[in-house]
mmCIF file of C-alpha atoms in Angstrom:
data_model
loop_
_atom_site.group_PDB
_atom_site.id
_atom_site.type_symbol
_atom_site.label_atom_id
_atom_site.label_comp_id
_atom_site.label_asym_id
_atom_site.label_seq_id
_atom_site.Cartn_x
_atom_site.Cartn_y
_atom_site.Cartn_z
ATOM 1 C CA MET Q 1 23.939 24.205 2.920
ATOM 2 C CA GLU Q 2 26.380 23.040 0.256
ATOM 3 C CA ASN Q 3 24.001 22.541 -2.679
ATOM 4 C CA SER Q 4 25.523 23.669 -5.923
ATOM 5 C CA SER Q 5 23.678 26.665 -7.391
ATOM 6 C CA GLU Q 6 24.533 25.341 -10.879
ATOM 7 C CA ILE Q 7 22.510 22.126 -10.520
ATOM 8 C CA VAL Q 8 18.774 22.824 -10.280
ATOM 9 C CA SER Q 9 17.413 19.565 -11.720
ATOM 10 C CA PHE Q 10 18.266 15.961 -12.557
ATOM 11 C CA VAL Q 11 17.561 14.021 -15.752
ATOM 12 C CA LEU Q 12 15.768 10.653 -15.535
ATOM 13 C CA SER Q 13 17.432 8.898 -18.462
ATOM 14 C CA MET Q 14 15.615 5.539 -18.383
ATOM 15 C CA TYR Q 15 12.566 6.903 -20.211
ATOM 16 C CA GLY Q 16 14.386 7.352 -23.517
ATOM 17 C CA ASP Q 17 12.536 8.203 -26.724
ATOM 18 C CA ILE Q 18 9.295 6.208 -26.902
ATOM 19 C CA GLY Q 19 7.611 8.295 -29.593
ATOM 20 C CA HIS Q 20 3.827 7.967 -29.976
ATOM 21 C CA LEU Q 21 3.842 4.907 -27.685
ATOM 22 C CA LYS Q 22 3.981 7.333 -24.772
ATOM 23 C CA TYR Q 23 0.199 7.773 -24.945
ATOM 24 C CA LEU Q 24 -0.313 4.006 -24.687
ATOM 25 C CA TYR Q 25 2.149 3.747 -21.780
ATOM 26 C CA PHE Q 26 0.457 6.704 -20.073
ATOM 27 C CA LEU Q 27 -2.963 5.044 -20.382
ATOM 28 C CA LEU Q 28 -1.678 1.690 -19.072
ATOM 29 C CA THR Q 29 0.036 3.372 -16.119
ATOM 30 C CA MET Q 30 -3.094 5.355 -15.287
ATOM 31 C CA ILE Q 31 -5.268 2.193 -15.419
ATOM 32 C CA LEU Q 32 -2.833 0.354 -13.136
ATOM 33 C CA TYR Q 33 -2.643 3.278 -10.700
ATOM 34 C CA VAL Q 34 -6.435 3.537 -10.492
ATOM 35 C CA SER Q 35 -6.589 -0.256 -10.008
ATOM 36 C CA VAL Q 36 -4.141 -0.024 -7.096
ATOM 37 C CA ILE Q 37 -6.219 2.680 -5.416
ATOM 38 C CA LEU Q 38 -9.543 0.875 -5.967
ATOM 39 C CA ALA Q 39 -8.317 -2.592 -4.890
ATOM 40 C CA ASN Q 40 -6.636 -1.399 -1.706
ATOM 41 C CA THR Q 41 -9.376 1.086 -0.807
ATOM 42 C CA ALA Q 42 -12.035 -1.615 -1.226
ATOM 43 C CA LEU Q 43 -10.329 -3.878 1.320
ATOM 44 C CA ILE Q 44 -9.691 -0.977 3.719
ATOM 45 C CA VAL Q 45 -13.401 -0.105 3.612
ATOM 46 C CA ILE Q 46 -14.424 -3.746 4.106
ATOM 47 C CA ILE Q 47 -12.149 -4.103 7.146
ATOM 48 C CA TYR Q 48 -13.508 -0.831 8.545
ATOM 49 C CA VAL Q 49 -17.238 -1.589 8.109
ATOM 50 C CA LYS Q 50 -17.170 -5.263 9.164
ATOM 51 C CA PRO Q 51 -16.975 -5.581 12.998
ATOM 52 C CA ASN Q 52 -15.737 -9.199 12.760
ATOM 53 C CA LEU Q 53 -12.641 -7.930 10.931
ATOM 54 C CA HIS Q 54 -11.630 -5.559 13.730
ATOM 55 C CA GLU Q 55 -8.912 -7.966 14.812
ATOM 56 C CA PRO Q 56 -5.112 -7.487 15.102
ATOM 57 C CA MET Q 57 -4.173 -9.264 11.868
ATOM 58 C CA TYR Q 58 -6.655 -7.240 9.812
ATOM 59 C CA LEU Q 59 -5.415 -3.992 11.369
ATOM 60 C CA PHE Q 60 -1.936 -4.886 10.116
ATOM 61 C CA LEU Q 61 -3.423 -5.603 6.693
ATOM 62 C CA CYS Q 62 -5.251 -2.287 6.705
ATOM 63 C CA SER Q 63 -1.972 -0.477 7.408
ATOM 64 C CA LEU Q 64 -0.303 -2.496 4.635
ATOM 65 C CA PHE Q 65 -2.995 -1.483 2.127
ATOM 66 C CA VAL Q 66 -2.724 2.193 3.112
ATOM 67 C CA ASN Q 67 1.038 2.006 2.625
ATOM 68 C CA ASP Q 68 0.610 0.385 -0.800
ATOM 69 C CA ILE Q 69 -1.527 3.324 -1.945
ATOM 70 C CA TYR Q 70 1.073 5.694 -0.497
ATOM 71 C CA GLY Q 71 3.918 3.854 -2.278
ATOM 72 C CA SER Q 72 2.187 3.892 -5.654
ATOM 73 C CA THR Q 73 1.429 7.591 -5.250
ATOM 74 C CA ALA Q 74 5.127 8.207 -4.497
ATOM 75 C CA LEU Q 75 6.074 7.248 -8.068
ATOM 76 C CA LEU Q 76 3.194 6.709 -10.494
ATOM 77 C CA PRO Q 77 1.844 10.301 -10.833
ATOM 78 C CA CYS Q 78 5.411 11.473 -11.536
ATOM 79 C CA LEU Q 79 5.874 8.526 -13.903
ATOM 80 C CA MET Q 80 2.817 9.542 -15.918
ATOM 81 C CA VAL Q 81 4.041 13.142 -16.160
ATOM 82 C CA GLN Q 82 7.501 11.999 -17.279
ATOM 83 C CA ILE Q 83 6.039 9.634 -19.911
ATOM 84 C CA LEU Q 84 4.333 12.600 -21.627
ATOM 85 C CA SER Q 85 7.277 14.951 -21.091
ATOM 86 C CA GLU Q 86 9.912 15.628 -23.738
ATOM 87 C CA THR Q 87 12.824 16.411 -21.414
ATOM 88 C CA HIS Q 88 12.384 14.052 -18.386
ATOM 89 C CA ASP Q 89 13.809 16.608 -15.973
ATOM 90 C CA ILE Q 90 12.954 16.606 -12.270
ATOM 91 C CA SER Q 91 13.829 19.478 -9.955
ATOM 92 C CA LEU Q 92 15.994 18.908 -6.886
ATOM 93 C CA LEU Q 93 13.058 19.702 -4.602
ATOM 94 C CA PHE Q 94 10.698 17.183 -6.193
ATOM 95 C CA CYS Q 95 13.510 14.631 -6.400
ATOM 96 C CA PHE Q 96 14.129 14.901 -2.653
ATOM 97 C CA ILE Q 97 10.383 14.677 -1.947
ATOM 98 C CA GLN Q 98 10.201 11.544 -4.095
ATOM 99 C CA ILE Q 99 13.200 10.003 -2.299
ATOM 100 C CA PHE Q 100 11.484 10.672 1.032
ATOM 101 C CA ASN Q 101 8.195 9.136 -0.112
ATOM 102 C CA ILE Q 102 9.755 6.066 -1.746
ATOM 103 C CA GLN Q 103 12.118 5.368 1.153
ATOM 104 C CA THR Q 104 9.381 5.685 3.777
ATOM 105 C CA TYR Q 105 7.157 3.389 1.701
ATOM 106 C CA VAL Q 106 9.886 0.727 1.617
ATOM 107 C CA ASP Q 107 10.656 1.145 5.328
ATOM 108 C CA ILE Q 108 7.032 0.833 6.384
ATOM 109 C CA GLU Q 109 6.357 -2.124 4.060
ATOM 110 C CA PHE Q 110 9.259 -4.170 5.433
ATOM 111 C CA ARG Q 111 8.412 -3.329 9.039
ATOM 112 C CA ILE Q 112 4.735 -4.166 8.693
ATOM 113 C CA LEU Q 113 5.643 -7.468 7.022
ATOM 114 C CA ALA Q 114 8.076 -8.131 9.893
ATOM 115 C CA ILE Q 115 5.520 -7.469 12.623
ATOM 116 C CA MET Q 116 2.965 -9.562 10.718
ATOM 117 C CA SER Q 117 5.421 -12.468 10.829
ATOM 118 C CA TYR Q 118 5.509 -12.106 14.630
ATOM 119 C CA ASP Q 119 1.698 -12.130 14.651
ATOM 120 C CA ARG Q 120 1.742 -15.404 12.688
ATOM 121 C CA TYR Q 121 4.405 -16.812 15.037
ATOM 122 C CA VAL Q 122 2.303 -16.125 18.142
ATOM 123 C CA CYS Q 123 -0.865 -17.412 16.444
ATOM 124 C CA ILE Q 124 0.756 -20.732 15.480
ATOM 125 C CA CYS Q 125 3.302 -21.303 18.241
ATOM 126 C CA LYS Q 126 1.432 -19.763 21.218
ATOM 127 C CA PRO Q 127 -2.257 -19.953 20.283
ATOM 128 C CA LEU Q 128 -3.504 -20.020 23.899
ATOM 129 C CA HIS Q 129 -1.677 -16.766 24.687
ATOM 130 C CA TYR Q 130 -2.483 -14.988 21.411
ATOM 131 C CA ASN Q 131 -5.296 -12.789 22.743
ATOM 132 C CA ASN Q 132 -3.149 -11.708 25.695
ATOM 133 C CA ILE Q 133 -0.010 -10.941 23.643
ATOM 134 C CA ILE Q 134 -1.540 -9.501 20.473
ATOM 135 C CA THR Q 135 -4.199 -7.031 21.596
ATOM 136 C CA THR Q 136 -5.934 -4.432 19.435
ATOM 137 C CA ARG Q 137 -4.508 -1.606 21.540
ATOM 138 C CA ARG Q 138 -0.936 -2.899 21.202
ATOM 139 C CA VAL Q 139 -1.349 -3.366 17.464
ATOM 140 C CA GLN Q 140 -2.562 0.228 17.066
ATOM 141 C CA ILE Q 141 0.443 1.513 19.031
ATOM 142 C CA VAL Q 142 2.906 -0.637 17.028
ATOM 143 C CA ILE Q 143 1.465 0.554 13.699
ATOM 144 C CA LEU Q 144 1.674 4.190 14.822
ATOM 145 C CA VAL Q 145 5.275 3.725 16.000
ATOM 146 C CA ILE Q 146 6.259 2.076 12.692
ATOM 147 C CA TRP Q 147 4.954 5.026 10.676
ATOM 148 C CA ILE Q 148 6.434 7.703 12.955
ATOM 149 C CA VAL Q 149 9.866 6.032 13.252
ATOM 150 C CA SER Q 150 10.045 5.470 9.490
ATOM 151 C CA PHE Q 151 9.280 9.132 8.740
ATOM 152 C CA ILE Q 152 11.836 10.356 11.292
ATOM 153 C CA GLN Q 153 14.502 7.888 10.134
ATOM 154 C CA VAL Q 154 14.145 8.791 6.458
ATOM 155 C CA GLY Q 155 14.059 12.477 7.353
ATOM 156 C CA VAL Q 156 17.438 12.101 9.088
ATOM 157 C CA LEU Q 157 18.803 10.110 6.130
ATOM 158 C CA LEU Q 158 17.628 12.717 3.619
ATOM 159 C CA SER Q 159 18.999 15.616 5.668
ATOM 160 C CA PHE Q 160 22.532 14.405 4.846
ATOM 161 C CA THR Q 161 21.754 14.101 1.130
ATOM 162 C CA ILE Q 162 20.207 17.577 0.860
ATOM 163 C CA ARG Q 163 23.412 19.186 2.176
ATOM 164 C CA LEU Q 164 25.571 17.730 -0.590
ATOM 165 C CA ARG Q 165 26.929 19.542 -3.637
ATOM 166 C CA PHE Q 166 26.034 17.846 -6.918
ATOM 167 C CA CYS Q 167 28.097 17.737 -10.089
ATOM 168 C CA GLY Q 168 26.288 15.029 -12.090
ATOM 169 C CA THR Q 169 22.715 15.291 -13.346
ATOM 170 C CA VAL Q 170 21.802 11.939 -14.948
ATOM 171 C CA ILE Q 171 19.859 9.319 -12.956
ATOM 172 C CA ASP Q 172 19.478 6.063 -14.887
ATOM 173 C CA LYS Q 173 16.092 5.199 -13.364
ATOM 174 C CA VAL Q 174 12.453 6.197 -13.773
ATOM 175 C CA GLY Q 175 12.532 7.945 -10.385
ATOM 176 C CA CYS Q 176 14.857 9.325 -7.727
ATOM 177 C CA LEU Q 177 16.508 6.930 -5.278
ATOM 178 C CA ASN Q 178 18.840 8.077 -2.513
ATOM 179 C CA HIS Q 179 21.812 5.842 -3.379
ATOM 180 C CA LEU Q 180 21.680 6.995 -7.029
ATOM 181 C CA VAL Q 181 21.563 10.673 -6.076
ATOM 182 C CA LEU Q 182 24.569 10.158 -3.775
ATOM 183 C CA LYS Q 183 26.581 8.987 -6.800
ATOM 184 C CA LEU Q 184 26.059 12.418 -8.391
ATOM 185 C CA SER Q 185 27.617 14.187 -5.425
ATOM 186 C CA CYS Q 186 31.073 15.709 -5.506
ATOM 187 C CA SER Q 187 31.090 17.012 -1.919
ATOM 188 C CA PRO Q 188 34.144 16.113 0.168
ATOM 189 C CA ASN Q 189 31.908 14.926 3.045
ATOM 190 C CA ASN Q 190 29.761 12.539 0.996
ATOM 191 C CA ILE Q 191 31.312 9.523 2.774
ATOM 192 C CA LEU Q 192 29.166 10.336 5.810
ATOM 193 C CA SER Q 193 26.094 10.334 3.566
ATOM 194 C CA TYR Q 194 27.040 6.923 2.158
ATOM 195 C CA VAL Q 195 27.452 5.554 5.698
ATOM 196 C CA ASN Q 196 24.034 6.900 6.684
ATOM 197 C CA ASP Q 197 22.507 5.444 3.514
ATOM 198 C CA VAL Q 198 23.913 2.009 4.375
ATOM 199 C CA VAL Q 199 22.948 2.180 8.067
ATOM 200 C CA PHE Q 200 19.496 3.780 7.780
ATOM 201 C CA GLY Q 201 18.584 2.769 4.238
ATOM 202 C CA PHE Q 202 19.796 -0.836 4.188
ATOM 203 C CA VAL Q 203 20.587 -2.198 7.668
ATOM 204 C CA PHE Q 204 17.603 -0.763 9.596
ATOM 205 C CA CYS Q 205 15.160 -0.768 6.675
ATOM 206 C CA VAL Q 206 15.894 -4.087 4.921
ATOM 207 C CA THR Q 207 18.327 -6.323 6.810
ATOM 208 C CA ALA Q 208 16.892 -6.051 10.343
ATOM 209 C CA PRO Q 209 13.261 -6.789 9.311
ATOM 210 C CA LEU Q 210 14.370 -9.694 7.088
ATOM 211 C CA VAL Q 211 16.457 -11.243 9.886
ATOM 212 C CA PHE Q 212 13.468 -10.927 12.229
ATOM 213 C CA ILE Q 213 11.147 -12.508 9.620
ATOM 214 C CA LEU Q 214 13.601 -15.363 9.092
ATOM 215 C CA PHE Q 215 13.820 -15.941 12.863
ATOM 216 C CA THR Q 216 10.030 -16.119 13.277
ATOM 217 C CA TYR Q 217 9.608 -18.525 10.362
ATOM 218 C CA VAL Q 218 12.345 -20.802 11.686
ATOM 219 C CA LYS Q 219 10.353 -20.951 14.937
ATOM 220 C CA ILE Q 220 7.114 -21.612 13.037
ATOM 221 C CA LEU Q 221 8.777 -24.359 10.996
ATOM 222 C CA SER Q 222 10.192 -26.036 14.105
ATOM 223 C CA VAL Q 223 6.709 -26.130 15.668
ATOM 224 C CA CYS Q 224 5.028 -27.353 12.472
ATOM 225 C CA LEU Q 225 7.444 -30.275 12.112
ATOM 226 C CA LYS Q 226 6.190 -31.653 15.446
ATOM 227 C CA ALA Q 227 2.552 -30.604 15.063
ATOM 228 C CA SER Q 228 -0.550 -32.371 13.820
ATOM 229 C CA LYS Q 229 -1.740 -32.289 10.229
ATOM 230 C CA GLU Q 230 -4.482 -29.809 11.168
ATOM 231 C CA THR Q 231 -1.935 -27.374 12.643
ATOM 232 C CA LYS Q 232 0.270 -27.701 9.559
ATOM 233 C CA THR Q 233 -2.694 -26.940 7.301
ATOM 234 C CA LYS Q 234 -3.629 -23.894 9.403
ATOM 235 C CA ALA Q 235 -0.035 -22.652 9.332
ATOM 236 C CA PHE Q 236 0.152 -23.098 5.559
ATOM 237 C CA ASP Q 237 -3.117 -21.241 4.971
ATOM 238 C CA THR Q 238 -2.228 -18.281 7.189
ATOM 239 C CA CYS Q 239 1.439 -17.968 6.178
ATOM 240 C CA THR Q 240 1.194 -18.424 2.390
ATOM 241 C CA PRO Q 241 -0.086 -14.896 1.536
ATOM 242 C CA HIS Q 242 2.469 -13.370 3.881
ATOM 243 C CA LEU Q 243 5.380 -15.352 2.391
ATOM 244 C CA VAL Q 244 4.309 -14.500 -1.173
ATOM 245 C CA SER Q 245 4.144 -10.807 -0.279
ATOM 246 C CA ILE Q 246 7.579 -10.923 1.398
ATOM 247 C CA MET Q 247 9.294 -12.727 -1.502
ATOM 248 C CA SER Q 248 7.741 -10.368 -4.028
ATOM 249 C CA PHE Q 249 8.840 -7.228 -2.181
ATOM 250 C CA VAL Q 250 12.317 -8.565 -1.413
ATOM 251 C CA PHE Q 251 12.830 -9.345 -5.097
ATOM 252 C CA SER Q 252 11.797 -5.857 -6.228
ATOM 253 C CA SER Q 253 13.819 -4.109 -3.507
ATOM 254 C CA PHE Q 254 17.024 -6.025 -4.151
ATOM 255 C CA TYR Q 255 16.693 -5.470 -7.891
ATOM 256 C CA ASN Q 256 16.615 -1.691 -7.365
ATOM 257 C CA ILE Q 257 19.619 -1.922 -5.022
ATOM 258 C CA ILE Q 258 21.742 -4.224 -7.204
ATOM 259 C CA SER Q 259 20.819 -3.277 -10.789
ATOM 260 C CA PRO Q 260 22.792 0.037 -10.907
ATOM 261 C CA ARG Q 261 25.978 -1.995 -10.332
ATOM 262 C CA PHE Q 262 25.523 -3.983 -13.564
ATOM 263 C CA ASN Q 263 25.431 -3.155 -17.256
ATOM 264 C CA MET Q 264 21.800 -3.678 -18.331
ATOM 265 C CA THR Q 265 22.182 -2.523 -21.952
ATOM 266 C CA PHE Q 266 22.078 -6.098 -23.291
ATOM 267 C CA VAL Q 267 18.471 -6.690 -22.108
ATOM 268 C CA PRO Q 268 15.359 -5.295 -23.835
ATOM 269 C CA PHE Q 269 14.689 -1.682 -22.879
ATOM 270 C CA GLU Q 270 11.259 -2.449 -21.408
ATOM 271 C CA LEU Q 271 12.483 -5.082 -18.910
ATOM 272 C CA PRO Q 272 14.549 -2.782 -16.624
ATOM 273 C CA VAL Q 273 11.704 -0.250 -16.652
ATOM 274 C CA ILE Q 274 9.119 -2.868 -15.624
ATOM 275 C CA LEU Q 275 11.387 -4.248 -12.895
ATOM 276 C CA SER Q 276 12.088 -0.718 -11.626
ATOM 277 C CA ILE Q 277 8.385 0.006 -11.099
ATOM 278 C CA TYR Q 278 7.491 -3.513 -9.898
ATOM 279 C CA ALA Q 279 7.386 -2.492 -6.227
ATOM 280 C CA PHE Q 280 5.027 0.408 -7.021
ATOM 281 C CA ILE Q 281 2.534 -1.433 -9.250
ATOM 282 C CA ILE Q 282 2.730 -5.222 -8.865
ATOM 283 C CA GLN Q 283 3.254 -5.283 -5.080
ATOM 284 C CA PRO Q 284 0.310 -2.933 -4.328
ATOM 285 C CA LEU Q 285 -1.906 -5.037 -6.615
ATOM 286 C CA LEU Q 286 -0.597 -8.362 -5.304
ATOM 287 C CA ASN Q 287 -1.290 -7.696 -1.616
ATOM 288 C CA PRO Q 288 -5.055 -7.049 -1.865
ATOM 289 C CA LEU Q 289 -5.356 -9.873 -4.391
ATOM 290 C CA ILE Q 290 -3.683 -12.616 -2.333
ATOM 291 C CA TYR Q 291 -5.161 -11.528 1.004
ATOM 292 C CA GLY Q 292 -8.595 -10.918 -0.491
ATOM 293 C CA LEU Q 293 -8.714 -14.366 -2.099
ATOM 294 C CA LYS Q 294 -6.853 -16.415 0.511
ATOM 295 C CA LEU Q 295 -8.238 -15.192 3.861
ATOM 296 C CA LEU Q 296 -11.678 -16.652 4.498
ATOM 297 C CA LYS Q 297 -13.168 -13.744 6.479
ATOM 298 C CA ILE Q 298 -12.210 -11.166 3.848
ATOM 299 C CA ARG Q 299 -13.460 -13.457 1.074
ATOM 300 C CA GLN Q 300 -16.805 -13.894 2.841
ATOM 301 C CA ALA Q 301 -17.072 -10.140 3.445
ATOM 302 C CA LEU Q 302 -16.420 -9.509 -0.264
ATOM 303 C CA LYS Q 303 -19.161 -11.979 -1.220
ATOM 304 C CA THR Q 304 -21.585 -10.327 1.200
ATOM 305 C CA LEU Q 305 -20.735 -6.886 -0.165
ATOM 306 C CA CYS Q 306 -21.186 -8.041 -3.752
#
């Protein structure tokens, strides 16, 4: 291990001095966090108790909702503690744990969205073969593989970061991200860590799923252009929530990747903070909202439950 014994914690500098407003921000964050847990848990329970929702697409949704709770929990409890704190320090251990949790959340979210796009592709382009291709057993195996591979992949990625020696201590974000922690390293072998961050953190996690999603939607579009009006309407109804979720998550992910490369001092202080936590509050609230309102079976189940 090459960790410097002099550096025992990092400073999360984006919080700044918010004075007595910290109690208001703490309350708002707590309300939003509880809302995320309640909204996603409600749909998970509905999918579990309703036998007519035990279908492949709803199993993917259930996994997505579980991951949204996991992603919010990766940041928001720490965020609430830091809002009330005076120093905004985070120990190396908790920083690495947070990196692991955030990175696995992002990995799993992109991969579930990618496999859901394949589900929509088969449903629209090969409807007669759907029940043979997309079976409940296969979906369960795919979901399990996604979670296991994501945890292993991020564990390998983080193993390179943990070995580094750190000279800097200031992270200009509300939480720890791997590419920001790498910038604080002064180890001679940190190039290998950067390469692993690009390969595991960007290519496998973001680029590959997005290319696959783009490919499936090109296929769907090509079929819809030749299809009947009824097929087009069905495709629009089933793909709209998925596309909204993808665009929302892509926006928040690319902001967190790109923003450290630009000077953000000219914008209001609150805007970078809101955009930094978008993926951990808005995305987990958006998914149950759009799927709960748009998908007929879930909407009917909600009405029955109410």
